[in-house]
Amino acid sequence: MKFGIFYELQLPRPWQAGDEHRLYQNALTQLETADRLGYDYAWVVEHHFLEEYSHSPSPESFLAAASQRTKNIRLGHGIFQLTTNHPARVAERVAVLDLLSNGRVEFGMGESASITELTPFGRDMETKREVFEEAVAAIFPMFSKVGTEHHGKYFDIPLRNVVPKPLQKPHPPLWMACSQLPTIERAGQNGFGALGFQFVSAEAAHAWVHAYYNAITKRLNKLADYQINPNMALVSFFMCAKTDEEARARADGATFFQFALRYYGASQNRQRPDPGTVNMWDEYNKWKRENPEAQEAALRGGLIGSPETIAKKLRRFRTSHIDQVILLNQAGKNSHEHICESLELFASEVMPEFRADPEHDAWKKGVMSGAIQLEEIDTEAFRDRYGKLAVNVAPAAKVAAAG
């Protein structure tokens, strides 16, 4: 099993001078720590205009800085928005980062999930999948061919040679953002690794892994000429401390993360409110005061607890044949010190048990070769992206109506 860390670069209100600078510098230190401790991947999102939830509009810049402070950890776009970036600029930026990092880039792709992000770039929810698929077709020849051109519905690119080329040949490993089960299956059909941005139980993970690997082995339908990347990764809330009680006390950010997702997720097209009209941190604390039991339940989910508790949960995920668990530690107002201590404790007391997994390696080889045939599991019961213990929030009316 591989282990990654995940960054939205969250910054709840109230904002003070220097907060964003501190956020970025602390995150770089955390990546440096994770690299020293032997974590496998660092994933960074691309989001635009999402106050408090994500201050990460330029992951390639952040990852370029991280590339100079780390040696081994893989640097993942989790994800690059193909809907809000020109294909040539995507190919250029991925290649430059691959060169700067000595070939450590993982190329995750996605569409964006709200009109708040899409509309300023001239995109919409109705056509974003078409734009994504056309961008994929345009980008991949740019990584290896001396000259390429593309004339489509959304992009018209004359014959040009996109330089530089990535160090990894023919391109870095490919991933796709997946927030729901149908997208997991789609990633498998397209031959991409699945970045599962869900928070699900081990039982659900088992069903989702089956859906993914059945799609990639039985229903493969690539969008362009590229190498497939059969891998299934799931994000989990994370905080490791000496006791369960201490871990939960330090993991308040995990509940804030869930609250923000649910608060906006039920609005029309996941539309966010006008700038400055909602203080998400205040709304969260109001909800927490009114729903203490729900907050406590949410903190029992994910990988939050002592090393012993987390190892027990990971053993169940291992039986699901997850390839990678991505740990979400930087969330809400979780402190830099607690994040670093959590990474240290997990690496020393939990990670060694899961490093070598010959049974999983043999299972995966058998599945990909066809020697192992997976059953087609009925996944209807596992389609909730949030999980049974997640918070449940009704969005304020003004959020749904705001521009």
Tab-separated table of N, CA, C and O in Angstrom, residues 220-313:
chain	number	residue	atom	x	y	z
A	220	LEU	N	-12.236	-1.144	-21.346
A	220	LEU	CA	-11.263	-0.085	-21.614
A	220	LEU	C	-11.599	0.662	-22.903
A	220	LEU	O	-11.828	0.052	-23.947
A	221	ASN	N	-11.632	1.996	-22.809
A	221	ASN	CA	-11.934	2.849	-23.966
A	221	ASN	C	-11.136	4.143	-23.820
A	221	ASN	O	-11.631	5.136	-23.297
A	222	LYS	N	-9.881	4.126	-24.284
A	222	LYS	CA	-8.996	5.269	-24.101
A	222	LYS	C	-9.447	6.455	-24.957
A	222	LYS	O	-9.992	6.286	-26.043
A	223	LEU	N	-9.165	7.662	-24.445
A	223	LEU	CA	-9.545	8.898	-25.131
A	223	LEU	C	-8.476	9.373	-26.098
A	223	LEU	O	-8.719	10.268	-26.911
A	224	ALA	N	-7.273	8.832	-25.999
A	224	ALA	CA	-6.159	9.217	-26.865
A	224	ALA	C	-5.103	8.121	-26.765
A	224	ALA	O	-5.329	7.074	-26.138
A	225	ASP	N	-3.947	8.366	-27.352
A	225	ASP	CA	-2.850	7.408	-27.295
A	225	ASP	C	-1.990	7.717	-26.072
A	225	ASP	O	-1.199	8.658	-26.071
A	226	TYR	N	-2.165	6.952	-25.006
A	226	TYR	CA	-1.380	7.141	-23.785
A	226	TYR	C	-1.252	5.811	-23.062
A	226	TYR	O	-1.958	4.846	-23.368
A	227	GLN	N	-0.331	5.756	-22.095
A	227	GLN	CA	-0.161	4.571	-21.285
A	227	GLN	C	-1.171	4.569	-20.147
A	227	GLN	O	-1.319	5.580	-19.446
A	228	ILE	N	-1.841	3.442	-19.948
A	228	ILE	CA	-2.819	3.372	-18.867
A	228	ILE	C	-2.095	3.304	-17.521
A	228	ILE	O	-0.921	2.952	-17.441
A	229	ASN	N	-2.823	3.659	-16.464
A	229	ASN	CA	-2.257	3.670	-15.115
A	229	ASN	C	-3.250	3.001	-14.168
A	229	ASN	O	-4.062	3.670	-13.524
A	230	PRO	N	-3.215	1.669	-14.071
A	230	PRO	CA	-4.184	0.968	-13.220
A	230	PRO	C	-3.866	1.148	-11.740
A	230	PRO	O	-3.058	0.423	-11.167
A	231	ASN	N	-4.513	2.120	-11.128
A	231	ASN	CA	-4.302	2.415	-9.712
A	231	ASN	C	-5.559	3.033	-9.129
A	231	ASN	O	-6.188	3.881	-9.767
A	232	MET	N	-5.875	2.634	-7.911
A	232	MET	CA	-7.044	3.152	-7.216
A	232	MET	C	-6.597	3.772	-5.904
A	232	MET	O	-6.030	3.097	-5.045
A	233	ALA	N	-6.820	5.083	-5.760
A	233	ALA	CA	-6.444	5.800	-4.544
A	233	ALA	C	-7.690	6.399	-3.905
A	233	ALA	O	-8.586	6.877	-4.605
A	234	LEU	N	-7.736	6.384	-2.584
A	234	LEU	CA	-8.845	6.988	-1.854
A	234	LEU	C	-8.313	7.964	-0.815
A	234	LEU	O	-7.341	7.669	-0.113
A	235	VAL	N	-8.956	9.112	-0.731
A	235	VAL	CA	-8.616	10.112	0.276
A	235	VAL	C	-9.307	9.764	1.589
A	235	VAL	O	-10.464	9.317	1.594
A	236	SER	N	-8.605	9.984	2.688
A	236	SER	CA	-9.207	9.774	4.005
A	236	SER	C	-8.796	10.919	4.925
A	236	SER	O	-7.653	11.374	4.895
A	237	PHE	N	-9.747	11.368	5.752
A	237	PHE	CA	-9.391	12.318	6.808
A	237	PHE	C	-8.374	11.667	7.722
A	237	PHE	O	-8.432	10.465	7.979
A	238	PHE	N	-7.467	12.468	8.250
A	238	PHE	CA	-6.312	11.890	8.943
A	238	PHE	C	-5.836	12.776	10.083
A	238	PHE	O	-5.725	13.989	9.942
A	239	MET	N	-5.587	12.146	11.207
A	239	MET	CA	-4.850	12.759	12.309
A	239	MET	C	-4.416	11.629	13.240
A	239	MET	O	-5.245	10.870	13.737
A	240	CYS	N	-3.119	11.531	13.438
A	240	CYS	CA	-2.567	10.486	14.288
A	240	CYS	C	-1.965	11.137	15.525
A	240	CYS	O	-1.176	12.078	15.426
A	241	ALA	N	-2.362	10.643	16.702
A	241	ALA	CA	-1.825	11.127	17.973
A	241	ALA	C	-1.709	9.933	18.914
A	241	ALA	O	-2.114	8.813	18.579
A	242	LYS	N	-1.166	10.147	20.092
A	242	LYS	CA	-0.905	9.035	21.000
A	242	LYS	C	-2.173	8.334	21.462
A	242	LYS	O	-2.168	7.127	21.726
A	243	THR	N	-3.273	9.082	21.571
A	243	THR	CA	-4.549	8.484	21.961
A	243	THR	C	-5.636	8.911	20.987
A	243	THR	O	-5.507	9.935	20.299
A	244	ASP	N	-6.734	8.150	20.951
A	244	ASP	CA	-7.864	8.507	20.098
A	244	ASP	C	-8.425	9.868	20.490
A	244	ASP	O	-8.774	10.683	19.618
A	245	GLU	N	-8.519	10.113	21.786
A	245	GLU	CA	-9.103	11.366	22.260
A	245	GLU	C	-8.265	12.558	21.814
A	245	GLU	O	-8.799	13.583	21.365
A	246	GLU	N	-6.952	12.421	21.912
A	246	GLU	CA	-6.074	13.514	21.511
A	246	GLU	C	-6.144	13.737	20.002
A	246	GLU	O	-6.179	14.875	19.534
A	247	ALA	N	-6.207	12.663	19.227
A	247	ALA	CA	-6.303	12.791	17.777
A	247	ALA	C	-7.590	13.507	17.372
A	247	ALA	O	-7.580	14.399	16.513
A	248	ARG	N	-8.703	13.151	17.987
A	248	ARG	CA	-9.977	13.792	17.654
A	248	ARG	C	-9.977	15.259	18.051
A	248	ARG	O	-10.525	16.100	17.342
A	249	ALA	N	-9.341	15.572	19.175
A	249	ALA	CA	-9.264	16.973	19.597
A	249	ALA	C	-8.447	17.810	18.630
A	249	ALA	O	-8.687	19.013	18.475
A	250	ARG	N	-7.493	17.173	17.951
A	250	ARG	CA	-6.631	17.889	17.017
A	250	ARG	C	-7.173	17.909	15.588
A	250	ARG	O	-6.599	18.573	14.732
A	251	ALA	N	-8.257	17.178	15.334
A	251	ALA	CA	-8.721	16.953	13.967
A	251	ALA	C	-9.974	17.734	13.616
A	251	ALA	O	-10.710	17.360	12.709
A	252	ASP	N	-10.211	18.831	14.315
A	252	ASP	CA	-11.405	19.630	14.056
A	252	ASP	C	-11.503	20.040	12.588
A	252	ASP	O	-12.589	20.167	12.029
A	253	GLY	N	-10.353	20.231	11.940
A	253	GLY	CA	-10.353	20.635	10.536
A	253	GLY	C	-11.025	19.637	9.625
A	253	GLY	O	-11.596	20.007	8.598
A	254	ALA	N	-10.984	18.357	9.990
A	254	ALA	CA	-11.636	17.343	9.164
A	254	ALA	C	-13.139	17.571	9.106
A	254	ALA	O	-13.775	17.419	8.057
A	255	THR	N	-13.727	17.942	10.241
A	255	THR	CA	-15.166	18.210	10.264
A	255	THR	C	-15.486	19.499	9.522
A	255	THR	O	-16.516	19.593	8.849
A	256	PHE	N	-14.623	20.501	9.638
A	256	PHE	CA	-14.817	21.726	8.867
A	256	PHE	C	-14.798	21.419	7.373
A	256	PHE	O	-15.610	21.944	6.596
A	257	PHE	N	-13.880	20.580	6.944
A	257	PHE	CA	-13.781	20.200	5.536
A	257	PHE	C	-15.093	19.583	5.061
A	257	PHE	O	-15.638	19.961	4.015
A	258	GLN	N	-15.614	18.630	5.838
A	258	GLN	CA	-16.877	17.993	5.480
A	258	GLN	C	-18.020	19.001	5.471
A	258	GLN	O	-18.880	18.980	4.579
A	259	PHE	N	-18.034	19.865	6.483
A	259	PHE	CA	-19.088	20.869	6.579
A	259	PHE	C	-19.106	21.754	5.338
A	259	PHE	O	-20.163	22.015	4.747
A	260	ALA	N	-17.934	22.215	4.915
A	260	ALA	CA	-17.867	23.091	3.744
A	260	ALA	C	-18.347	22.376	2.486
A	260	ALA	O	-19.077	22.945	1.664
A	261	LEU	N	-17.947	21.117	2.336
A	261	LEU	CA	-18.404	20.339	1.184
A	261	LEU	C	-19.928	20.234	1.164
A	261	LEU	O	-20.565	20.443	0.124
A	262	ARG	N	-20.505	19.893	2.289
A	262	ARG	CA	-21.947	19.694	2.331
A	262	ARG	C	-22.708	21.009	2.270
A	262	ARG	O	-23.796	21.089	1.690
A	263	TYR	N	-22.158	22.048	2.863
A	263	TYR	CA	-22.827	23.349	2.893
A	263	TYR	C	-23.060	23.866	1.477
A	263	TYR	O	-24.118	24.394	1.152
A	264	TYR	N	-22.049	23.699	0.644
A	264	TYR	CA	-22.158	24.184	-0.741
A	264	TYR	C	-22.652	23.113	-1.705
A	264	TYR	O	-23.191	23.408	-2.760
A	265	GLY	N	-22.437	21.829	-1.336
A	265	GLY	CA	-22.692	20.761	-2.284
A	265	GLY	C	-24.136	20.628	-2.704
A	265	GLY	O	-24.419	20.141	-3.798
A	266	ALA	N	-25.065	21.052	-1.847
A	266	ALA	CA	-26.478	20.905	-2.178
A	266	ALA	C	-27.040	22.104	-2.941
A	266	ALA	O	-28.196	22.100	-3.343
A	267	SER	N	-26.237	23.129	-3.153
A	267	SER	CA	-26.728	24.303	-3.862
A	267	SER	C	-26.720	24.060	-5.370
A	267	SER	O	-26.079	23.137	-5.865
A	268	GLN	N	-27.424	24.900	-6.097
A	268	GLN	CA	-27.544	24.750	-7.541
A	268	GLN	C	-26.160	24.789	-8.187
A	268	GLN	O	-25.415	25.755	-8.049
A	269	ASN	N	-25.812	23.704	-8.908
A	269	ASN	CA	-24.516	23.612	-9.580
A	269	ASN	C	-23.352	23.847	-8.620
A	269	ASN	O	-22.284	24.310	-9.021
A	270	ARG	N	-23.563	23.523	-7.343
A	270	ARG	CA	-22.543	23.741	-6.314
A	270	ARG	C	-22.035	25.184	-6.309
A	270	ARG	O	-20.865	25.468	-6.087
A	271	GLN	N	-22.938	26.086	-6.540
A	271	GLN	CA	-22.578	27.502	-6.634
A	271	GLN	C	-22.214	28.071	-5.272
A	271	GLN	O	-22.879	27.812	-4.271
A	272	ARG	N	-21.140	28.830	-5.242
A	272	ARG	CA	-20.696	29.470	-4.012
A	272	ARG	C	-21.313	30.856	-3.896
A	272	ARG	O	-21.691	31.459	-4.898
A	273	PRO	N	-21.392	31.396	-2.689
A	273	PRO	CA	-21.980	32.728	-2.517
A	273	PRO	C	-21.058	33.822	-3.031
A	273	PRO	O	-19.883	33.588	-3.331
A	274	ASP	N	-21.593	35.013	-3.143
A	274	ASP	CA	-20.793	36.159	-3.568
A	274	ASP	C	-19.622	36.369	-2.612
A	274	ASP	O	-19.711	36.046	-1.418
A	275	PRO	N	-18.510	36.919	-3.103
A	275	PRO	CA	-17.329	37.126	-2.250
A	275	PRO	C	-17.657	37.901	-0.975
A	275	PRO	O	-18.342	38.929	-1.011
A	276	GLY	N	-17.203	37.373	0.147
A	276	GLY	CA	-17.340	38.069	1.416
A	276	GLY	C	-18.700	38.005	2.066
A	276	GLY	O	-18.903	38.605	3.122
A	277	THR	N	-19.647	37.266	1.478
A	277	THR	CA	-21.009	37.265	2.020
A	277	THR	C	-21.252	36.162	3.053
A	277	THR	O	-22.246	36.202	3.755
A	278	VAL	N	-20.364	35.178	3.129
A	278	VAL	CA	-20.516	34.092	4.094
A	278	VAL	C	-19.186	33.897	4.811
A	278	VAL	O	-18.138	33.802	4.174
A	279	ASN	N	-19.234	33.842	6.126
A	279	ASN	CA	-18.085	33.472	6.930
A	279	ASN	C	-18.232	31.998	7.260
A	279	ASN	O	-18.987	31.625	8.157
A	280	MET	N	-17.533	31.154	6.488
A	280	MET	CA	-17.720	29.714	6.620
A	280	MET	C	-17.289	29.205	7.991
A	280	MET	O	-17.901	28.294	8.550
A	281	TRP	N	-16.251	29.802	8.566
A	281	TRP	CA	-15.800	29.358	9.883
A	281	TRP	C	-16.857	29.640	10.947
A	281	TRP	O	-17.110	28.808	11.813
A	282	ASP	N	-17.507	30.803	10.880
A	282	ASP	CA	-18.585	31.116	11.813
A	282	ASP	C	-19.768	30.177	11.623
A	282	ASP	O	-20.375	29.707	12.593
A	283	GLU	N	-20.124	29.927	10.347
A	283	GLU	CA	-21.234	29.013	10.072
A	283	GLU	C	-20.926	27.614	10.612
A	283	GLU	O	-21.800	26.945	11.175
A	284	TYR	N	-19.696	27.193	10.454
A	284	TYR	CA	-19.287	25.880	10.943
A	284	TYR	C	-19.402	25.793	12.462
A	284	TYR	O	-19.941	24.820	13.001
A	285	ASN	N	-18.907	26.797	13.156
A	285	ASN	CA	-18.954	26.753	14.612
A	285	ASN	C	-20.382	26.832	15.139
A	285	ASN	O	-20.710	26.220	16.166
A	286	LYS	N	-21.235	27.543	14.424
A	286	LYS	CA	-22.652	27.568	14.780
A	286	LYS	C	-23.251	26.163	14.636
A	286	LYS	O	-23.961	25.675	15.523
A	287	TRP	N	-22.950	25.530	13.504
A	287	TRP	CA	-23.448	24.167	13.290
A	287	TRP	C	-22.921	23.223	14.359
A	287	TRP	O	-23.648	22.374	14.884
A	288	LYS	N	-21.644	23.371	14.719
A	288	LYS	CA	-21.016	22.478	15.691
A	288	LYS	C	-21.680	22.612	17.068
A	288	LYS	O	-21.897	21.603	17.756
A	289	ARG	N	-22.004	23.843	17.440
A	289	ARG	CA	-22.688	24.051	18.726
A	289	ARG	C	-24.061	23.401	18.742
A	289	ARG	O	-24.515	22.885	19.769
A	290	GLU	N	-24.722	23.392	17.591
A	290	GLU	CA	-26.074	22.861	17.508
A	290	GLU	C	-26.110	21.355	17.257
A	290	GLU	O	-27.146	20.719	17.428
A	291	ASN	N	-24.972	20.765	16.842
A	291	ASN	CA	-24.939	19.348	16.470
A	291	ASN	C	-23.709	18.647	17.046
A	291	ASN	O	-22.899	18.076	16.306
A	292	PRO	N	-23.542	18.679	18.363
A	292	PRO	CA	-22.323	18.081	18.942
A	292	PRO	C	-22.195	16.591	18.668
A	292	PRO	O	-21.085	16.087	18.465
A	293	GLU	N	-23.324	15.886	18.649
A	293	GLU	CA	-23.250	14.445	18.395
A	293	GLU	C	-22.784	14.161	16.975
A	293	GLU	O	-21.997	13.231	16.743
A	294	ALA	N	-23.260	14.959	16.026
A	294	ALA	CA	-22.864	14.758	14.632
A	294	ALA	C	-21.377	15.021	14.440
A	294	ALA	O	-20.692	14.318	13.687
A	295	GLN	N	-20.866	16.035	15.135
A	295	GLN	CA	-19.437	16.309	15.021
A	295	GLN	C	-18.614	15.166	15.589
A	295	GLN	O	-17.610	14.742	15.000
A	296	GLU	N	-19.027	14.648	16.717
A	296	GLU	CA	-18.311	13.527	17.329
A	296	GLU	C	-18.341	12.300	16.419
A	296	GLU	O	-17.340	11.594	16.278
A	297	ALA	N	-19.475	12.056	15.775
A	297	ALA	CA	-19.581	10.916	14.860
A	297	ALA	C	-18.649	11.087	13.673
A	297	ALA	O	-17.995	10.129	13.236
A	298	ALA	N	-18.583	12.300	13.139
A	298	ALA	CA	-17.713	12.556	11.991
A	298	ALA	C	-16.259	12.296	12.330
A	298	ALA	O	-15.495	11.783	11.506
A	299	LEU	N	-15.860	12.625	13.546
A	299	LEU	CA	-14.466	12.431	13.951
A	299	LEU	C	-14.139	10.961	14.204
A	299	LEU	O	-12.968	10.607	14.320
A	300	ARG	N	-15.146	10.110	14.298
A	300	ARG	CA	-14.893	8.676	14.421
A	300	ARG	C	-14.617	8.041	13.065
A	300	ARG	O	-14.161	6.906	12.987
A	301	GLY	N	-14.912	8.758	11.995
A	301	GLY	CA	-14.635	8.250	10.660
A	301	GLY	C	-13.211	8.564	10.242
A	301	GLY	O	-12.442	9.198	10.952
A	302	GLY	N	-12.859	8.118	9.063
A	302	GLY	CA	-11.532	8.399	8.548
A	302	GLY	C	-10.440	7.727	9.349
A	302	GLY	O	-10.672	6.829	10.164
A	303	LEU	N	-9.218	8.144	9.124
A	303	LEU	CA	-8.057	7.618	9.832
A	303	LEU	C	-7.647	8.620	10.896
A	303	LEU	O	-6.620	9.287	10.809
A	304	ILE	N	-8.485	8.739	11.897
A	304	ILE	CA	-8.275	9.674	13.006
A	304	ILE	C	-8.199	8.854	14.287
A	304	ILE	O	-9.152	8.166	14.651
A	305	GLY	N	-7.043	8.901	14.949
A	305	GLY	CA	-6.921	8.137	16.179
A	305	GLY	C	-5.486	7.823	16.524
A	305	GLY	O	-4.544	8.389	15.953
A	306	SER	N	-5.325	6.899	17.444
A	306	SER	CA	-4.005	6.438	17.862
A	306	SER	C	-3.409	5.568	16.759
A	306	SER	O	-4.131	5.105	15.854
A	307	PRO	N	-2.108	5.295	16.808
A	307	PRO	CA	-1.527	4.376	15.824
A	307	PRO	C	-2.243	3.034	15.783
A	307	PRO	O	-2.450	2.466	14.702
A	308	GLU	N	-2.640	2.521	16.944
A	308	GLU	CA	-3.320	1.228	16.993
A	308	GLU	C	-4.676	1.293	16.290
A	308	GLU	O	-5.045	0.391	15.524
A	309	THR	N	-5.436	2.361	16.544
A	309	THR	CA	-6.747	2.517	15.911
A	309	THR	C	-6.619	2.665	14.409
A	309	THR	O	-7.370	2.043	13.636
A	310	ILE	N	-5.680	3.479	13.960
A	310	ILE	CA	-5.505	3.701	12.527
A	310	ILE	C	-5.040	2.429	11.835
A	310	ILE	O	-5.518	2.089	10.740
A	311	ALA	N	-4.121	1.683	12.454
A	311	ALA	CA	-3.648	0.441	11.849
A	311	ALA	C	-4.799	-0.554	11.685
A	311	ALA	O	-4.893	-1.247	10.657
A	312	LYS	N	-5.674	-0.626	12.674
A	312	LYS	CA	-6.829	-1.522	12.584
A	312	LYS	C	-7.720	-1.154	11.398
A	312	LYS	O	-8.183	-2.028	10.669
A	313	LYS	N	-7.945	0.147	11.203
A	313	LYS	CA	-8.769	0.585	10.074
A	313	LYS	C	-8.081	0.309	8.750
A	313	LYS	O	-8.717	-0.105	7.772
